[in-house]
Each structure stands twice: as C-alpha cells, then as structure tokens.
Amino acid sequence: MAYALPGEARITGAVFVQNPVLVPRNHSLVSPPVILRLNPAFLMQMDEHRTRSLLQFMAQEGLEPSPEEEMKRKTAIDQLKQIVLAWIKKVAWQCHLPKDVIADASATVLTYGSYGLGVHGPESDIDALCVGPYFATLEEDFFTVLHSMLESQTEVSEIHCVKSAKVPLMRFKFNGISIDFPYARLPAISVPEYVNVFDPSLLAQVDDTSWRSLSGVRANKRILQLVPNLKNFQSMLRCVKLWARRRGVYSHLFGFFGGIHLAILTAYVCQRYPNASASALLCLFFETFSKWPWPEPVVLNDPSIPYRHPDGRSFMPIMMPCSPFEWCHSNITRSTYRKIVSEFQRGYVLTRLQDPGRMEFRWNNLFEAYPYTGKHTHFLQILLTADNDDELQEWVGWVKSRIRGLLLKLEMVQEYCDPNPTENVDHNITEPNIVFYWGLSHKGNTFINIGSLKKDFMKSLNTDQFADGNRNHCKLGLSIVQYSQLPKSLRLDASGAKGSEPCGETLDNNYLQKPVYSQYVPQYFVGYVANEQHRAAAG
C-alpha cells in the first residue's frame, strides 16, 4: 500500500509545522495538530502594533478627557476644598470653640471612584468625600450648614440630599460637573488636606456611616499602591469599563459588576503579568477570568491581606484590598452570573483565538454593543413616572436601590432574565419618565402574573421616604412586551442580530483550552499559567 507525507506551510513571522504521519494514499487525509512557532522579534513587533492600535481606538472613543476638561475638574475640586475649609471654620465658631482651635480647624475633600483612579472620561461624574473633624455632625452641619453654603454658590446647581442611602450624600453639579459628595467624620480636632486614611489611631473610633464613606477612598488608594505599572493599569481599566458598559455587565444595582469590582479584577491581572503591555493585559484579562474557577475568590497579591474562604453568599467573591478585608458587596444573581461568564468567554474568543500571524486586531469587535433585541423576543417593561424631573430622579434612584428584589422574583418563574441597565424615555408619555427593558428567556414562562409580581415588589418600595405622601406622585408600571412593541430606536434589523449571535453563546469548557501555538509564546503575550521557566524568562 502506498503512503503520502504531509508537508510544511509558512507565513510571515511564523512557521506552521506538521509532524510526519503515514496515512493510506486513498484514505481521507486527517491533518495532525498544527504547531505554530512565532519569531520573538515578530512577537514584539506584533505586540507594539496592537498596543498602538488599542491606544488609537481609545482616542477615537474619547475615553480620556481633554486637557481643558481635566483642568475644569481640577479647578472644581480646588474650589470645593476652599468652600469646605470655610465651612469647617464656621462650624467651629458656631460650636464656641477656642479661637486658636478655630484658626487651626480644617477639613478636606478626597476623590475616589473613576476620578480618584485616574480613569474618568469626559462625561464622568466625580466621587468626592468630605472629611471633617469630630465636632462637625452629619445631619446638622453637613446636610444643613454646608448644604446652605453650597446652594449659595453660583457655580453650584441641582443640589439635593440623599439621606436614606447606606452612604448618605449630597449630589450636585459644580460648573456643570456632577459630583457625589458623602461625608466622613474623624476623631480629630483638625483634618489635614492629605490625611492618612490608613492611620489606625484615626480609624479606631470612626462611626459606621463614616467607615462606609471612607471605604471607597481607602480601597482606591490601596489599589494604586499595589499595581506595578500605573499607566498600563489605567489604560486597561478604561477599556474594561467600556467593554462592561457596552456588553451590559456594568451596573452593581442591576446584579452586575460595579466600578470597584472591575478595578480589583484589572489590578489582579496587572499584578500577575507586570511586564505585559496594555494590549496584552486586556487579552490576559479575558484569558484569566474566562477560566476562573468561581466561586474561588479574587484576592490581590499583598502580604497584609489574609486569605480566607468566601462566605458562600456570592457567585463571584472579590476581596477588598484594605482592612478589615471584607468581601466586596455583590448583587450578582444566577442570571447575571451566567451572562457575565458568557461575556468573559466571548472576550476570550475574540482576543485569544485570533490569527497569530496577523498584525491587525479589530478592537471594535470586542466592544460591540450587546444586541438585546437580537437575543430576546419578550421583555419586561419597567415604567417609572413622577410629576417633575427632581421627583423622578429620586424615585428612579430609590427603585434601582431595591431592583435586585424584582430580579430575584423573576428568576423564580423564569429560567433566565437579562436586566438591561440602560435608561430609556418614552416620549409618548406626558409625565417625566424612565423605562427599562429586561430580556426574558425564550425557554421561560412568558405568562407571568404581573399583578402579583408588582404587588410583591411594591412592598419593598413602600418604606422610608416613599412610605407616605411622597410616593403618591411616583408610579411604577410593569408589563410584558414583545419585540414588535419596542420603540423603533431599540430594535435591531435581523442581519444585525444574527451577526452578533455567535459572540454571546456560552462555550463548552473543553473549547476554552490552550490553543496549540500557545506553548511556544511567552506567557506575557498569551496569558496561560506559565511554568517557572517561562516566569523567569518574563522577568
């Protein structure tokens, strides 16, 4: 019997090698596994090219504010600090403190969130914490005296208080920039501008509300201390947040990730691969978490963080990087967990299983908006109305703070629910309104008892400030709508929906194994868990 021998194929910068295998000439030829050896110089060139293209994509998307916008924010914070300094001296005088104490009295403003991490965009708001000494109270001095002083400033507009939240705050615009402004009180006579928020002597006697207000600042500062390359971390986190927003997995209240979750996941990858470029880090992000053995917790590499097993209440436990080392608060449910995992896997497929011989990388595919109307045929419509915009804003905020309860009730009758956090407006309704459309499973029960669902959910809403007269003008409506009943702006054409279909499917775990060529690529380019030899080579 005659036999044939497969040959060898080449591409620029790489070589495909097939091992000799003897097969019958007339037998259907089954090619052996292909091994791809990449030239190290080509790898470096490819990585540099992809990083440049990623930075270009970020610029095109407008992810970073202009120098003028950056200066506007810095000026707003500087002016706010001056107002706070004048406020604390006024409070000290009203408390009849000694003149020398009044002269030395000070308070400060600490930024956190996206602005504090340096990953804010042109339209981002600012999370700014007011930190004052022991004699300045939350209810009287912060919500009354400081509120009055801010209200009198020409730069300040749309100011209102949110007292019932777990982290009470004022919310306002300063020269058009939205600012969330909570308060923390420290056991000190004066708070310097750059107070050490890790000082145990200051934190020992802090009240619970102030502790919760301080947690965001402390977590941000610790993350910035732990990442090996700040610039790469910031570039990567900007991209991760854009991806999460576009793919519908960025909304803590709706059962997905919040900003702190994404920051810690990003920092974890940066720590694990300190020598990787921004583009490689983004690929490694999806490589890491598409294969993560949840509920194994994500904990940053820091000797001061004690490892402990999660409490079993979270699908995706992530530990805060600062004392008392608690688990990040999570609203993730069975449905949202499935979607997050699916999106990690989609990101892995798009970033990892690319043609390794090509320089070009189409980043826009990764950040394509999630095709809700291409995935679902039935939707739960959540309509919120009020008499005016201010009441609507408070009503929407209150409902969103309780929305996880509605999601859990839906999961009891639905196999799967996809809570789209996007806020829409129905222009056919005269009252100010906000509308949400949640995707329902085509396998689930579309004959949902809306009356019972609404009655149960309203029980959780009829408390605190909405228990009495304030709720009379705030209404909530629930209904099941089909694709054809959606506003035209939300519908996708059939081709658009089909084109996105393969990207969102849940892949089999066997499909997520290392590609054959990965064993020949350094770990900081590919992202698999390298052996010690590769780690040494990576530095």
Coordinates of C-alpha atoms in Angstrom, one line a residue:
M1 CA 0.0 0.0 0.0
A2 CA 1.3 3.5 -0.9
Y3 CA 1.6 6.3 1.6
A4 CA 1.7 10.1 1.4
L5 CA 3.5 12.6 3.7
P6 CA 2.0 15.9 4.7
G7 CA 4.2 19.0 4.0
E8 CA 5.1 22.3 5.7
A9 CA 3.4 25.7 5.4
R10 CA 4.8 29.1 6.1
I11 CA 3.5 32.6 6.9
T12 CA 5.3 35.9 7.6
G13 CA 6.9 35.9 11.0
A14 CA 5.8 32.4 11.8
V15 CA 6.1 28.8 10.7
F16 CA 3.4 26.1 10.7
V17 CA 5.0 22.7 11.2
Q18 CA 3.2 19.4 10.8
N19 CA 4.8 16.2 12.2
P20 CA 5.3 13.4 9.6
V21 CA 2.4 11.0 9.7
L22 CA 2.0 8.0 7.4
V23 CA -1.6 7.6 6.0
P24 CA -3.0 5.4 3.2
R25 CA -3.0 7.3 -0.1
N26 CA -6.6 6.6 -0.8
H27 CA -7.7 7.2 2.8
S28 CA -9.3 10.5 3.7
L29 CA -6.5 12.7 5.0
V30 CA -6.8 13.9 8.6
S31 CA -4.2 16.6 9.3
P32 CA -2.3 16.3 12.5
P33 CA -2.3 19.1 15.1
V34 CA -0.6 22.3 13.8
I35 CA 2.2 23.8 15.8
L36 CA 3.0 27.4 15.3
R37 CA 6.4 28.8 16.2
L38 CA 6.5 32.6 16.3
N39 CA 9.6 34.6 15.8
P40 CA 10.3 36.5 19.0
A41 CA 11.1 39.7 17.0
F42 CA 7.8 39.3 15.2
L43 CA 6.0 38.9 18.5
M44 CA 7.5 42.1 19.8
Q45 CA 6.5 43.9 16.7
M46 CA 3.0 42.5 16.8
D47 CA 2.5 43.5 20.4
E48 CA 3.7 47.0 19.8
H49 CA 1.4 47.3 16.8
R50 CA -1.6 46.1 18.7
T51 CA -0.9 48.4 21.6
R52 CA -0.7 51.4 19.3
S53 CA -4.0 50.3 17.7
L54 CA -5.6 50.0 21.1
L55 CA -4.5 53.4 22.1
Q56 CA -5.7 54.8 18.8
F57 CA -9.1 53.1 19.5
M58 CA -9.3 54.6 22.9
A59 CA -8.6 58.1 21.5
Q60 CA -11.3 57.6 18.8
E61 CA -13.8 56.5 21.5
G62 CA -13.0 59.6 23.6
L63 CA -12.2 57.6 26.7
E64 CA -9.8 60.3 28.1
P65 CA -10.8 63.9 28.8
S66 CA -9.1 66.7 27.0
P67 CA -6.6 68.9 28.9
E68 CA -9.2 71.6 29.1
E69 CA -11.8 69.2 30.6
E70 CA -9.1 67.9 33.0
M71 CA -8.3 71.4 34.2
K72 CA -12.1 72.1 34.7
R73 CA -12.4 69.1 37.0
K74 CA -9.2 70.0 39.0
T75 CA -10.5 73.6 39.4
A76 CA -13.9 72.4 40.6
I77 CA -12.2 70.2 43.3
D78 CA -9.9 73.0 44.4
Q79 CA -12.8 75.4 44.8
L80 CA -14.8 72.8 46.6
K81 CA -11.9 72.4 49.1
Q82 CA -11.9 76.1 49.8
I83 CA -15.7 76.1 50.5
V84 CA -15.2 73.1 52.8
L85 CA -12.4 74.9 54.6
A86 CA -14.6 78.0 55.1
W87 CA -17.4 75.7 56.3
I88 CA -15.5 73.9 59.0
K89 CA -14.2 77.2 60.5
K90 CA -17.8 78.5 60.5
V91 CA -18.9 75.3 62.3
A92 CA -16.1 75.6 64.8
W93 CA -17.1 79.2 65.5
Q94 CA -20.8 78.1 66.0
C95 CA -19.6 75.4 68.4
H96 CA -17.9 78.2 70.5
L97 CA -14.5 76.5 70.3
P98 CA -11.4 78.5 71.4
K99 CA -10.0 81.0 68.9
D100 CA -6.8 79.0 68.4
V101 CA -8.8 75.9 67.6
I102 CA -11.0 77.8 65.1
A103 CA -7.9 79.2 63.4
D104 CA -6.4 75.7 63.1
A105 CA -9.6 73.9 62.2
S106 CA -9.6 72.3 58.8
A107 CA -11.4 69.7 56.7
T108 CA -10.6 68.3 53.3
V109 CA -12.0 66.7 50.1
L110 CA -10.7 63.3 48.9
T111 CA -11.6 62.0 45.5
Y112 CA -12.2 58.3 44.7
G113 CA -14.1 56.2 42.1
S114 CA -13.1 56.6 38.4
Y115 CA -11.7 60.1 39.0
G116 CA -9.6 59.0 42.0
L117 CA -8.2 56.1 40.0
G118 CA -7.5 58.4 37.0
V119 CA -9.7 56.5 34.6
H120 CA -12.6 59.1 34.2
G121 CA -13.9 60.1 30.9
P122 CA -15.2 63.5 29.5
E123 CA -18.7 62.8 30.8
S124 CA -17.8 61.1 34.1
D125 CA -19.0 62.5 37.4
I126 CA -16.7 62.9 40.4
D127 CA -16.9 61.0 43.6
A128 CA -15.6 63.3 46.3
L129 CA -15.6 62.6 50.0
C130 CA -15.8 65.4 52.5
V131 CA -13.8 64.6 55.6
G132 CA -14.3 66.7 58.7
P133 CA -13.3 66.7 62.4
Y134 CA -15.3 65.3 65.3
F135 CA -17.4 68.4 66.1
A136 CA -19.0 68.7 62.6
T137 CA -22.1 66.5 62.5
L138 CA -23.6 64.8 59.5
E139 CA -27.3 65.9 60.0
E140 CA -26.9 69.5 61.2
D141 CA -23.5 70.7 60.0
F142 CA -23.1 68.8 56.7
F143 CA -26.7 68.5 55.4
T144 CA -27.8 71.9 56.7
V145 CA -24.9 74.3 57.1
L146 CA -22.7 73.1 54.2
H147 CA -25.7 72.5 52.0
S148 CA -26.8 76.1 52.5
M149 CA -23.3 77.4 51.7
L150 CA -23.1 75.3 48.5
E151 CA -26.6 76.3 47.5
S152 CA -25.5 80.0 47.6
Q153 CA -22.6 79.4 45.2
T154 CA -23.2 80.5 41.6
E155 CA -21.1 77.5 40.4
V156 CA -23.4 75.0 42.2
S157 CA -26.7 73.8 40.7
E158 CA -29.2 71.0 41.0
I159 CA -28.3 70.2 44.6
H160 CA -30.2 67.8 46.7
C161 CA -29.6 65.5 49.7
V162 CA -29.8 61.7 49.7
K163 CA -30.1 61.0 53.4
S164 CA -31.6 57.5 53.4
A165 CA -28.8 55.8 51.4
K166 CA -26.3 53.4 53.1
V167 CA -23.8 56.1 52.3
P168 CA -25.7 59.4 52.8
L169 CA -24.6 62.1 50.4
M170 CA -25.3 65.4 48.7
R171 CA -25.5 65.4 44.9
F172 CA -25.0 68.5 42.8
K173 CA -23.4 70.0 39.8
F174 CA -20.3 72.2 40.1
N175 CA -19.8 74.3 36.9
G176 CA -21.7 71.6 35.1
I177 CA -19.8 68.6 36.6
S178 CA -21.9 66.1 38.5
I179 CA -20.5 65.4 42.0
D180 CA -21.5 62.8 44.5
F181 CA -20.5 64.2 47.9
P182 CA -20.7 62.0 51.1
Y183 CA -19.3 62.8 54.5
A184 CA -17.0 61.1 57.0
R185 CA -16.2 62.4 60.5
L186 CA -12.8 61.6 62.1
P187 CA -12.0 61.7 65.8
A188 CA -9.6 64.7 65.4
I189 CA -9.8 68.4 66.0
S190 CA -8.5 69.1 62.5
V191 CA -8.2 67.1 59.3
P192 CA -5.2 68.0 57.0
E193 CA -5.6 68.2 53.3
Y194 CA -3.8 64.9 52.7
V195 CA -5.0 63.0 55.7
N196 CA -3.7 59.4 56.1
V197 CA -6.9 57.3 55.7
F198 CA -5.0 54.2 56.8
D199 CA -3.9 55.6 60.2
P200 CA -5.3 53.1 62.8
S201 CA -5.5 55.8 65.5
L202 CA -7.9 57.8 63.4
L203 CA -10.0 54.8 62.3
A204 CA -10.4 53.2 65.7
Q205 CA -13.3 55.3 66.8
V206 CA -15.0 56.1 63.4
D207 CA -18.8 55.6 63.3
D208 CA -20.3 53.1 60.9
T209 CA -21.6 55.7 58.4
S210 CA -18.2 57.4 58.2
W211 CA -16.5 54.0 57.9
R212 CA -18.7 53.1 54.9
S213 CA -18.0 56.5 53.4
L214 CA -14.2 56.1 53.8
S215 CA -14.1 52.6 52.3
G216 CA -14.1 53.8 48.7
V217 CA -11.2 56.2 49.2
R218 CA -9.2 53.6 51.1
A219 CA -9.8 50.9 48.5
N220 CA -8.8 53.2 45.7
K221 CA -5.6 54.3 47.4
R222 CA -4.6 50.7 48.1
I223 CA -5.2 49.6 44.6
L224 CA -3.0 52.4 43.3
Q225 CA -0.2 51.4 45.7
L226 CA -0.4 47.7 44.6
V227 CA -0.4 47.9 40.8
P228 CA 3.1 47.6 39.3
N229 CA 2.5 49.9 36.3
L230 CA 0.0 52.7 36.9
K231 CA -0.2 53.8 33.3
N232 CA -1.0 50.3 32.0
F233 CA -3.5 49.8 34.8
Q234 CA -5.3 53.0 33.9
S235 CA -5.4 52.2 30.1
M236 CA -6.6 48.7 30.8
L237 CA -9.3 49.7 33.3
R238 CA -10.7 52.3 30.9
C239 CA -11.0 49.6 28.3
V240 CA -12.5 47.1 30.7
K241 CA -15.1 49.6 31.9
L242 CA -16.0 50.4 28.3
W243 CA -16.4 46.7 27.5
A244 CA -18.5 46.1 30.5
R245 CA -20.8 49.0 29.7
R246 CA -21.2 48.1 26.1
R247 CA -21.9 44.4 26.9
G248 CA -24.4 45.2 29.6
V249 CA -22.5 43.8 32.6
Y250 CA -21.6 47.1 34.3
S251 CA -24.2 48.0 36.9
H252 CA -23.9 47.0 40.5
L253 CA -27.5 47.7 41.3
F254 CA -28.8 45.5 38.5
G255 CA -26.8 42.5 39.5
F256 CA -23.6 43.0 37.6
F257 CA -20.1 44.5 38.3
G258 CA -19.6 47.9 39.9
G259 CA -16.5 50.1 39.5
I260 CA -14.7 48.6 42.5
H261 CA -15.1 45.0 41.2
L262 CA -13.7 45.9 37.8
A263 CA -10.8 47.8 39.3
I264 CA -9.8 44.9 41.5
L265 CA -10.1 42.4 38.7
T266 CA -8.0 44.6 36.5
A267 CA -5.4 45.2 39.2
Y268 CA -5.2 41.4 39.8
V269 CA -4.2 40.8 36.1
C270 CA -1.7 43.7 36.2
Q271 CA 0.0 42.2 39.3
R272 CA 0.1 38.8 37.7
Y273 CA 1.7 40.0 34.5
P274 CA 3.8 43.1 35.5
N275 CA 5.8 43.1 32.2
A276 CA 2.8 42.9 29.8
S277 CA 1.8 45.8 27.6
A278 CA -1.7 47.4 27.7
S279 CA -3.0 45.3 24.8
A280 CA -1.6 42.1 26.1
L281 CA -3.1 42.9 29.6
L282 CA -6.5 43.3 28.0
C283 CA -6.2 39.9 26.3
L284 CA -4.9 38.4 29.6
F285 CA -7.9 39.8 31.4
F286 CA -10.3 37.6 29.4
E287 CA -7.9 34.7 29.4
T288 CA -7.8 34.8 33.2
F289 CA -11.5 35.3 34.1
S290 CA -13.0 33.1 31.3
K291 CA -11.3 30.2 33.1
W292 CA -11.6 31.4 36.6
P293 CA -12.9 28.6 38.9
W294 CA -15.7 30.6 40.5
P295 CA -16.5 30.8 43.4
E296 CA -12.8 30.8 44.1
P297 CA -12.2 34.3 45.4
V298 CA -10.1 37.0 43.7
V299 CA -7.6 38.5 46.1
L300 CA -4.9 40.9 45.2
N301 CA -1.3 39.9 45.9
D302 CA -0.5 41.7 49.2
P303 CA 1.1 40.0 52.2
S304 CA -1.1 42.0 54.5
I305 CA -4.3 40.5 53.0
P306 CA -5.2 37.3 54.9
Y307 CA -6.7 34.5 52.7
R308 CA -9.9 33.1 53.9
H309 CA -12.7 31.1 52.2
P310 CA -15.7 33.1 50.9
D311 CA -18.9 33.1 52.9
G312 CA -20.8 31.2 50.2
R313 CA -23.2 34.1 49.6
S314 CA -21.6 35.4 46.4
F315 CA -21.3 33.8 43.0
M316 CA -18.1 35.8 42.3
P317 CA -16.4 36.8 45.6
I318 CA -13.8 39.6 45.4
M319 CA -11.9 40.8 48.4
M320 CA -11.4 44.5 49.3
P321 CA -7.7 45.3 49.3
C322 CA -7.8 47.2 52.6
S323 CA -8.7 46.4 56.2
P324 CA -10.9 44.9 57.5
F325 CA -10.6 42.9 54.3
E326 CA -14.2 42.3 53.7
W327 CA -15.8 40.9 50.5
C328 CA -16.9 43.5 48.0
H329 CA -20.7 43.8 48.3
S330 CA -22.2 41.9 45.4
N331 CA -25.7 41.8 43.8
I332 CA -24.9 39.1 41.3
T333 CA -27.7 36.6 40.8
R334 CA -28.0 33.3 39.0
S335 CA -29.0 35.0 35.7
T336 CA -26.4 37.8 35.8
Y337 CA -23.7 35.3 36.7
R338 CA -24.5 33.4 33.6
K339 CA -24.3 36.5 31.5
I340 CA -21.0 37.7 33.0
V341 CA -19.4 34.3 32.4
S342 CA -20.7 34.3 28.8
E343 CA -19.2 37.7 28.2
F344 CA -15.8 36.7 29.7
Q345 CA -15.8 33.8 27.3
R346 CA -16.8 35.9 24.3
G347 CA -14.0 38.3 25.1
Y348 CA -11.6 35.4 25.4
V349 CA -12.6 34.1 22.0
L350 CA -12.2 37.5 20.3
T351 CA -8.9 38.3 21.9
R352 CA -7.3 34.9 22.1
L353 CA -8.3 32.9 19.1
Q354 CA -7.1 35.4 16.5
D355 CA -4.9 34.6 13.6
P356 CA -1.5 34.8 15.3
G357 CA 0.2 35.7 12.0
R358 CA -1.7 39.0 11.6
M359 CA -0.6 42.3 12.9
E360 CA -4.1 43.8 12.7
F361 CA -6.6 43.5 15.6
R362 CA -10.1 44.7 15.3
W363 CA -10.7 46.1 18.7
N364 CA -14.2 47.4 17.8
N365 CA -15.5 43.8 17.7
L366 CA -14.7 43.4 21.3
F367 CA -16.6 46.5 22.3
E368 CA -19.6 45.9 20.1
A369 CA -22.8 46.8 21.9
Y370 CA -24.8 43.9 23.3
P371 CA -27.7 43.0 20.9
Y372 CA -30.5 42.8 23.4
T373 CA -33.2 42.7 20.8
G374 CA -31.3 40.1 18.8
K375 CA -31.1 37.8 21.9
H376 CA -34.7 38.1 23.3
T377 CA -38.2 38.2 21.9
H378 CA -40.0 39.1 25.1
F379 CA -39.2 41.9 27.6
L380 CA -40.3 43.1 31.0
Q381 CA -41.1 46.8 30.7
I382 CA -40.5 48.7 33.9
L383 CA -42.0 52.2 33.6
L384 CA -41.2 54.8 36.3
T385 CA -43.1 58.2 36.3
A386 CA -43.3 61.3 38.5
D387 CA -44.7 64.8 38.4
N388 CA -41.3 66.5 37.8
D389 CA -37.7 65.7 37.0
D390 CA -36.5 66.1 40.6
E391 CA -39.1 63.7 41.9
L392 CA -38.3 61.3 39.1
Q393 CA -34.6 61.3 39.8
E394 CA -35.2 60.4 43.5
W395 CA -37.9 57.8 42.5
V396 CA -35.6 56.1 40.0
G397 CA -32.7 56.1 42.5
W398 CA -34.9 54.5 45.1
V399 CA -36.3 51.8 42.8
K400 CA -32.9 51.0 41.5
S401 CA -31.6 50.5 45.1
R402 CA -34.3 47.8 45.5
I403 CA -34.3 46.4 41.9
R404 CA -32.4 43.2 42.8
G405 CA -35.5 42.0 44.7
L406 CA -37.5 42.2 41.4
L407 CA -34.8 40.3 39.6
L408 CA -34.8 37.5 42.2
K409 CA -38.6 37.2 42.0
L410 CA -38.4 37.0 38.2
E411 CA -35.8 34.2 38.4
M412 CA -38.3 32.2 40.5
V413 CA -40.6 32.0 37.4
Q414 CA -38.1 32.4 34.6
E415 CA -35.1 30.2 33.7
Y416 CA -33.1 33.4 32.9
C417 CA -33.6 37.1 33.0
D418 CA -31.3 39.7 31.4
P419 CA -31.7 43.1 33.3
N420 CA -30.6 45.7 30.8
P421 CA -29.5 48.7 33.0
T422 CA -29.9 51.2 30.1
E423 CA -32.4 54.0 30.9
N424 CA -34.9 54.9 28.2
V425 CA -37.5 57.7 27.8
D426 CA -41.0 57.1 26.4
H427 CA -41.8 60.3 24.5
N428 CA -45.4 59.2 24.1
I429 CA -46.0 59.7 27.8
T430 CA -46.5 63.3 29.0
E431 CA -45.1 62.8 32.5
P432 CA -41.4 62.7 33.1
N433 CA -40.4 59.0 32.9
I434 CA -37.7 56.4 32.7
V435 CA -38.2 53.0 31.1
F436 CA -36.2 49.8 31.5
Y437 CA -36.5 46.8 29.2
W438 CA -35.3 43.4 30.6
G439 CA -34.8 40.5 28.3
L440 CA -36.8 37.3 29.2
S441 CA -35.8 33.8 28.4
H442 CA -37.5 32.2 25.4
K443 CA -37.5 29.0 27.4
G444 CA -39.1 30.5 30.4
N445 CA -42.7 31.3 31.3
T446 CA -43.9 34.4 29.5
F447 CA -47.3 34.2 31.2
I448 CA -46.1 35.9 34.3
N449 CA -48.6 37.1 36.9
I450 CA -47.7 40.8 36.6
G451 CA -50.1 41.9 39.3
S452 CA -48.6 39.6 41.8
L453 CA -45.1 40.5 40.8
K454 CA -45.8 44.2 41.1
K455 CA -47.6 43.8 44.5
D456 CA -44.6 41.9 46.0
F457 CA -42.1 44.4 44.6
M458 CA -44.0 47.4 45.8
K459 CA -43.9 46.1 49.4
S460 CA -40.1 46.6 49.3
L461 CA -40.5 50.2 47.9
N462 CA -43.2 51.5 50.3
T463 CA -40.7 52.3 53.1
D464 CA -38.8 55.3 54.4
Q465 CA -39.3 58.5 52.4
F466 CA -41.7 56.9 49.9
A467 CA -43.9 55.4 52.6
D468 CA -46.3 58.3 52.8
G469 CA -47.3 61.3 50.6
N470 CA -44.1 61.5 48.7
R471 CA -44.9 58.3 46.8
N472 CA -48.4 59.4 45.6
H473 CA -47.0 61.2 42.6
C474 CA -44.4 58.5 41.8
K475 CA -45.7 55.5 39.9
L476 CA -44.3 52.2 38.7
G477 CA -45.8 50.1 35.9
L478 CA -44.8 46.5 34.9
S479 CA -45.8 44.8 31.6
I480 CA -44.6 42.1 29.2
V481 CA -43.9 43.4 25.7
Q482 CA -42.8 41.7 22.5
Y483 CA -40.0 42.8 20.2
S484 CA -42.5 44.4 17.8
Q485 CA -43.8 46.6 20.7
L486 CA -40.4 48.1 21.5
P487 CA -39.6 51.7 20.5
K488 CA -38.1 51.8 17.0
S489 CA -34.8 53.1 18.4
L490 CA -34.3 49.9 20.3
R491 CA -35.0 47.4 17.5
L492 CA -32.2 45.8 15.5
D493 CA -32.6 44.6 12.0
A494 CA -32.4 40.8 11.5
S495 CA -28.9 40.9 10.0
G496 CA -27.5 42.9 12.9
A497 CA -28.9 40.5 15.4
K498 CA -27.7 37.4 13.6
G499 CA -24.3 38.8 13.1
S500 CA -23.8 39.1 16.9
E501 CA -25.3 35.8 17.8
P502 CA -22.2 33.6 18.0
C503 CA -20.4 36.1 20.3
G504 CA -22.7 35.7 23.2
E505 CA -23.2 31.9 23.4
T506 CA -21.8 30.0 26.4
L507 CA -18.9 28.0 25.2
D508 CA -18.1 24.5 26.4
N509 CA -15.2 24.4 28.9
N510 CA -13.3 22.0 26.6
Y511 CA -13.3 24.7 23.9
L512 CA -11.5 27.0 26.3
Q513 CA -8.3 25.1 26.4
K514 CA -4.9 26.5 25.3
P515 CA -4.5 26.8 21.5
V516 CA -1.8 24.6 20.2
Y517 CA 0.5 27.5 19.4
S518 CA 0.4 29.0 22.9
Q519 CA 3.1 26.7 24.3
Y520 CA 5.6 28.5 22.1
V521 CA 4.6 32.0 23.0
P522 CA 5.9 33.7 26.2
Q523 CA 3.2 33.9 28.9
Y524 CA 3.0 37.7 28.9
F525 CA 1.9 37.6 25.3
V526 CA -0.6 34.8 25.6
G527 CA -1.8 34.6 29.1
Y528 CA -1.9 31.0 30.2
V529 CA -0.5 30.0 33.5
A530 CA 3.2 29.6 32.7
N531 CA 5.6 27.3 34.3
E532 CA 8.6 28.5 36.3
Q533 CA 10.9 28.6 33.3
H534 CA 8.6 30.9 31.4
R535 CA 8.1 33.1 34.5
A536 CA 11.9 33.5 34.8
A537 CA 12.1 34.4 31.2
A538 CA 9.4 37.0 31.6
G539 CA 11.3 38.7 34.4

